[in-house]
Coordinates of C-alpha atoms in Angstrom, one line a residue:
V11 CA 0.1 0.2 0.0
L12 CA 1.2 3.3 -1.3
T13 CA 0.9 5.9 2.3
Q14 CA 3.0 9.1 0.8
V15 CA 3.6 10.0 -2.9
S16 CA 6.0 13.0 -3.0
T17 CA 5.5 14.9 -6.5
R18 CA 7.7 18.2 -7.3
V19 CA 7.3 20.4 -10.2
R20 CA 10.1 22.0 -11.4
G21 CA 11.1 21.7 -8.3
I22 CA 8.3 22.8 -6.5
L23 CA 6.1 21.2 -4.3
P24 CA 2.5 22.4 -5.5
A25 CA -0.5 23.2 -2.7
Q26 CA -2.8 19.8 -3.0
T27 CA -6.1 20.1 -2.0
A28 CA -8.1 17.0 -1.0
S29 CA -11.5 16.2 -2.9
G30 CA -14.0 13.5 -3.0
T31 CA -13.6 10.5 -0.5
P32 CA -10.2 8.7 0.6
A33 CA -10.1 5.4 -0.7
G34 CA -8.9 2.5 1.7
G35 CA -8.6 5.0 4.9
G36 CA -7.1 8.2 3.5
N37 CA -4.6 5.4 2.1
M38 CA -3.8 4.0 -1.6
V39 CA -5.3 0.9 -2.0
N40 CA -3.3 -1.7 -3.2
G41 CA -2.8 -2.2 -6.9
A42 CA -0.8 -1.4 -9.9
I43 CA 0.3 1.8 -10.9
S44 CA 1.2 2.6 -14.4
L45 CA 3.5 5.1 -15.2
G46 CA 4.2 6.8 -18.5
I47 CA 1.5 6.3 -20.4
S48 CA -1.4 8.7 -21.3
G49 CA -4.5 6.8 -20.7
N50 CA -6.7 6.8 -17.7
G51 CA -3.9 5.5 -15.8
L52 CA -3.7 6.0 -12.1
F53 CA -0.1 8.2 -12.9
P54 CA -0.4 9.5 -16.2
W55 CA 2.6 11.3 -17.5
K56 CA 2.7 14.3 -20.2
D57 CA 6.4 14.3 -20.4
L58 CA 9.5 12.4 -20.0
I59 CA 10.1 10.3 -16.5
H60 CA 13.9 11.6 -15.5
R61 CA 14.3 9.6 -12.8
L62 CA 12.2 7.8 -10.3
F63 CA 12.6 5.4 -7.5
V64 CA 10.0 3.8 -4.8
I65 CA 11.2 3.7 -1.0
N66 CA 8.6 1.0 0.9
R67 CA 9.6 3.1 4.0
T68 CA 8.6 6.9 5.2
L69 CA 11.6 9.0 4.7
T70 CA 13.2 11.3 7.3
T71 CA 13.6 14.8 6.7
D72 CA 17.0 14.5 6.0
E73 CA 16.8 11.7 3.9
L74 CA 14.2 13.1 2.0
A75 CA 16.4 16.5 0.9
I76 CA 18.8 13.5 0.3
A77 CA 16.5 12.1 -2.2
E78 CA 15.5 15.3 -4.0
R79 CA 19.3 16.3 -4.7
W80 CA 19.9 12.7 -5.8
V81 CA 16.5 13.2 -8.5
K82 CA 17.8 16.6 -9.7
Q83 CA 21.6 16.1 -10.0
G84 CA 22.6 17.1 -13.4
M85 CA 19.1 18.9 -14.7
A86 CA 18.0 22.2 -14.8
Y87 CA 14.5 23.4 -14.4
C88 CA 13.9 25.6 -17.3
A89 CA 11.1 27.6 -19.5
V90 CA 10.6 27.1 -23.1
I91 CA 9.2 30.1 -25.6
G92 CA 8.3 29.5 -28.5
D93 CA 6.2 28.6 -31.9
S94 CA 6.0 25.1 -33.6
T95 CA 9.6 25.1 -34.1
T96 CA 10.4 24.4 -30.9
A97 CA 7.0 22.7 -30.1
V98 CA 5.7 19.4 -30.4
N99 CA 4.2 18.5 -33.2
N100 CA 1.2 16.3 -33.8
A101 CA 0.6 14.5 -37.4
G102 CA -2.7 16.7 -37.2
G103 CA -3.4 19.8 -38.2
G104 CA -0.6 19.0 -40.8
L105 CA 1.9 19.3 -38.6
P106 CA 4.8 16.8 -39.0
A107 CA 4.8 14.4 -35.5
N108 CA 8.1 15.3 -33.9
R109 CA 8.9 16.0 -30.3
S110 CA 9.5 19.2 -28.8
V111 CA 13.2 20.7 -28.9
A112 CA 12.8 20.8 -24.8
S113 CA 12.4 16.9 -25.2
L114 CA 15.5 16.4 -26.7
T115 CA 17.7 18.6 -25.0
G116 CA 19.5 16.2 -22.1
G117 CA 19.1 17.5 -18.5
M118 CA 16.4 20.2 -19.6
I119 CA 12.8 20.4 -16.8
C120 CA 9.8 21.9 -18.3
H121 CA 7.0 20.1 -17.7
A122 CA 4.1 23.3 -17.9
A123 CA 7.0 25.4 -18.2
E124 CA 7.4 24.3 -22.0
I125 CA 4.9 27.3 -23.0
T126 CA 5.5 26.8 -26.7
F127 CA 2.8 26.2 -29.3
A128 CA 2.2 26.2 -33.2
G129 CA 1.8 29.6 -34.6
G130 CA 2.7 31.1 -31.1
K131 CA 3.7 34.8 -32.1
I132 CA 6.0 37.2 -29.7
A133 CA 2.5 39.0 -28.2
D134 CA 1.1 35.1 -27.5
Q135 CA 4.3 34.4 -25.9
K136 CA 4.6 37.4 -23.2
T137 CA 0.8 36.5 -22.7
K138 CA 1.1 32.9 -21.7
W139 CA 4.8 33.4 -19.8
T140 CA 3.1 36.3 -17.7
A141 CA 0.4 33.8 -16.5
L142 CA 3.0 30.6 -15.8
A143 CA 2.6 29.7 -12.7
G144 CA 5.8 28.6 -10.4
K145 CA 8.6 30.5 -11.8
T146 CA 10.6 30.8 -8.4
A147 CA 12.3 27.5 -9.4
L148 CA 13.5 28.3 -12.6
Q149 CA 16.9 28.3 -13.9
A150 CA 16.6 29.2 -17.3
V151 CA 14.6 30.5 -19.8
F152 CA 14.9 29.8 -23.4
I153 CA 13.3 32.5 -26.1
Q154 CA 13.0 31.0 -29.7
V155 CA 10.2 32.9 -31.2
G156 CA 9.4 35.2 -34.0
L157 CA 9.0 33.8 -36.7
N158 CA 5.5 34.1 -37.1
D159 CA 5.5 37.6 -37.0
I160 CA 7.5 38.0 -39.4
N161 CA 5.9 35.8 -41.9
T162 CA 2.2 37.7 -40.6
Y163 CA 3.3 41.2 -40.3
I164 CA 6.3 42.5 -42.6
G165 CA 4.4 44.3 -45.5
V166 CA 1.4 44.1 -44.0
S167 CA 1.4 45.6 -40.7
K168 CA 4.5 45.6 -39.3
T169 CA 8.0 46.8 -39.9
T170 CA 11.5 44.8 -39.0
A171 CA 12.1 47.4 -35.9
Q172 CA 8.8 46.9 -34.2
I173 CA 9.2 43.0 -34.2
I174 CA 12.6 43.6 -32.8
A175 CA 11.3 45.8 -30.1
D176 CA 8.8 43.4 -29.5
L177 CA 11.2 40.4 -28.8
Q178 CA 13.4 42.9 -26.9
D179 CA 10.2 43.6 -24.8
L180 CA 9.2 40.0 -24.5
V181 CA 13.2 39.6 -23.0
N182 CA 12.2 42.6 -20.5
T183 CA 9.1 40.9 -19.6
V184 CA 11.4 37.3 -18.8
N185 CA 13.9 39.4 -16.9
A186 CA 11.4 41.6 -14.9
D187 CA 10.0 38.0 -13.7
K188 CA 12.1 35.6 -13.6
P189 CA 13.7 34.4 -10.2
A190 CA 17.4 35.7 -9.3
G191 CA 20.0 34.0 -11.2
C192 CA 17.7 32.4 -13.7
K193 CA 19.7 32.6 -17.1
T194 CA 17.9 34.3 -20.1
Y195 CA 19.0 32.6 -23.7
I196 CA 18.0 33.7 -26.8
S197 CA 18.1 31.2 -29.3
A198 CA 18.0 32.6 -33.1
L199 CA 15.6 31.7 -35.8
T200 CA 15.6 28.5 -38.4
P201 CA 16.2 28.9 -42.0
C202 CA 12.9 28.8 -44.1
K203 CA 13.9 31.6 -46.7
A204 CA 11.3 29.4 -49.0
W205 CA 8.5 29.6 -46.5
I206 CA 8.8 33.2 -45.0
G207 CA 6.0 35.7 -46.7
V208 CA 5.0 33.4 -49.4
S209 CA 1.4 33.8 -47.6
T210 CA 1.6 37.2 -47.9
G211 CA 3.4 37.3 -50.9
Q212 CA 6.0 39.6 -49.6
T213 CA 8.6 36.9 -49.5
A214 CA 11.8 39.2 -50.1
A215 CA 10.8 42.2 -47.4
A216 CA 9.9 38.9 -44.8
Y217 CA 13.5 37.3 -45.7
A218 CA 15.3 40.6 -45.1
A219 CA 13.7 40.9 -42.0
W220 CA 14.7 37.4 -40.9
L221 CA 18.4 38.2 -41.5
D222 CA 17.7 41.3 -39.6
V223 CA 16.0 39.8 -36.5
N224 CA 18.4 37.1 -36.8
T225 CA 21.2 39.9 -36.5
A226 CA 19.6 41.1 -33.7
I227 CA 19.8 38.6 -31.9
S228 CA 23.1 37.5 -32.3
G229 CA 23.9 41.2 -30.7
G230 CA 24.7 42.9 -33.7
G231 CA 22.8 45.6 -35.6
A232 CA 21.3 49.3 -34.8
T233 CA 19.4 47.5 -32.3
P234 CA 20.9 44.5 -30.7
I235 CA 18.5 42.5 -28.6
T236 CA 19.8 43.3 -24.7
G237 CA 19.4 41.8 -21.7
V238 CA 20.2 37.5 -22.4
D239 CA 23.0 35.9 -20.7
R240 CA 23.6 33.7 -23.9
R241 CA 23.2 34.3 -27.5
I242 CA 22.3 30.7 -29.3
T243 CA 23.2 30.9 -32.8
S244 CA 25.6 27.6 -33.8
H245 CA 22.0 25.7 -35.3
V246 CA 21.3 28.2 -37.7
A247 CA 24.4 27.2 -40.1
L248 CA 24.4 23.6 -39.8
L249 CA 20.6 23.5 -40.7
N250 CA 21.2 26.3 -43.2
D251 CA 21.5 25.5 -47.2
G252 CA 23.9 27.7 -47.7
S253 CA 21.0 30.2 -49.7
G254 CA 18.8 31.0 -46.0
N255 CA 16.2 27.7 -46.9
L256 CA 16.0 25.0 -44.3
L257 CA 18.3 21.8 -45.8
P258 CA 15.9 19.0 -47.3
A259 CA 17.4 16.5 -45.4
Y260 CA 15.8 18.2 -42.2
D261 CA 12.6 19.5 -43.6
S262 CA 10.0 16.9 -42.1
N263 CA 7.0 18.3 -43.9
A264 CA 8.8 19.5 -47.5
D265 CA 7.2 22.9 -46.3
G266 CA 10.5 24.8 -45.6
V267 CA 10.1 25.4 -42.0
H268 CA 8.9 22.9 -39.9
E269 CA 12.0 20.7 -39.1
N270 CA 12.6 17.3 -38.6
G271 CA 13.8 15.0 -34.8
V272 CA 17.1 15.5 -36.2
A273 CA 17.5 19.0 -36.6
R274 CA 15.7 19.1 -33.5
Q275 CA 18.6 17.6 -31.5
I276 CA 20.6 19.8 -33.1
I277 CA 19.3 22.7 -31.8
G278 CA 18.8 20.3 -28.0
Q279 CA 22.5 20.4 -28.8
A280 CA 23.3 23.9 -29.1
W281 CA 20.3 24.4 -25.7
R282 CA 22.4 22.0 -23.9
A283 CA 25.5 23.8 -24.6
A284 CA 24.5 26.9 -22.9
L285 CA 23.4 25.1 -19.9
E286 CA 26.7 23.5 -19.6
A287 CA 28.9 26.6 -20.2
D288 CA 26.9 28.1 -17.0
G289 CA 27.2 25.0 -15.2
L290 CA 23.4 24.1 -15.2
V291 CA 23.9 20.8 -16.0

């Protein structure tokens, strides 16, 4: 019989409210526990299980602290801000089935702090970040967003300077709201020349904006993005065909923008290098 279950979400013990009628006199009854499934099991998990151990007695306070240090060793609590080039993609809706970049980045723990989603723009991610609960344990925030802004707004309703200003505002918002010591990492936008601006008929202007935004992310240009601890750019050249396009070998949907799992691992390795450089993993 399980008498105690201790769960942490990014290092925080969430508040728990009792509801319903306790079974087994308040203890969990004998029976199988299913882990790592997505159905109606007792413990469904949305993300990967990083470490798990079961002990057949109640731990003392000191023992629990030791156990928690062991579980967290080599792991960093992170938030990820992004769009479909970083988010998990399902086969539905015309997107390829690919795991998120965060899930392919060794040592990164996000869970609900991975607020990326397909179609996400800078303003959407700012709203999601502001509403995110449990920020106090975060050690790093990764930002890789802006493609949908360029693709939708350039030549239609916004200038490149406005999009860079929106991205700077997002960085400033993260920095104002994150815990002390938490790192802010900005990651360059992936190559997508064949895709960007096509839907609005602004291909040349959109690609020029992509170049300028990535220059600002890398710390160059007239208005470089400031307030970041590291700029992650190494993945761009590796994914680029040399002309600004996503290499066909990395294009999972033949649409010029949605990269496959191998490409996502390349991005994840670049993210991991930032965590390693700051001693977080």
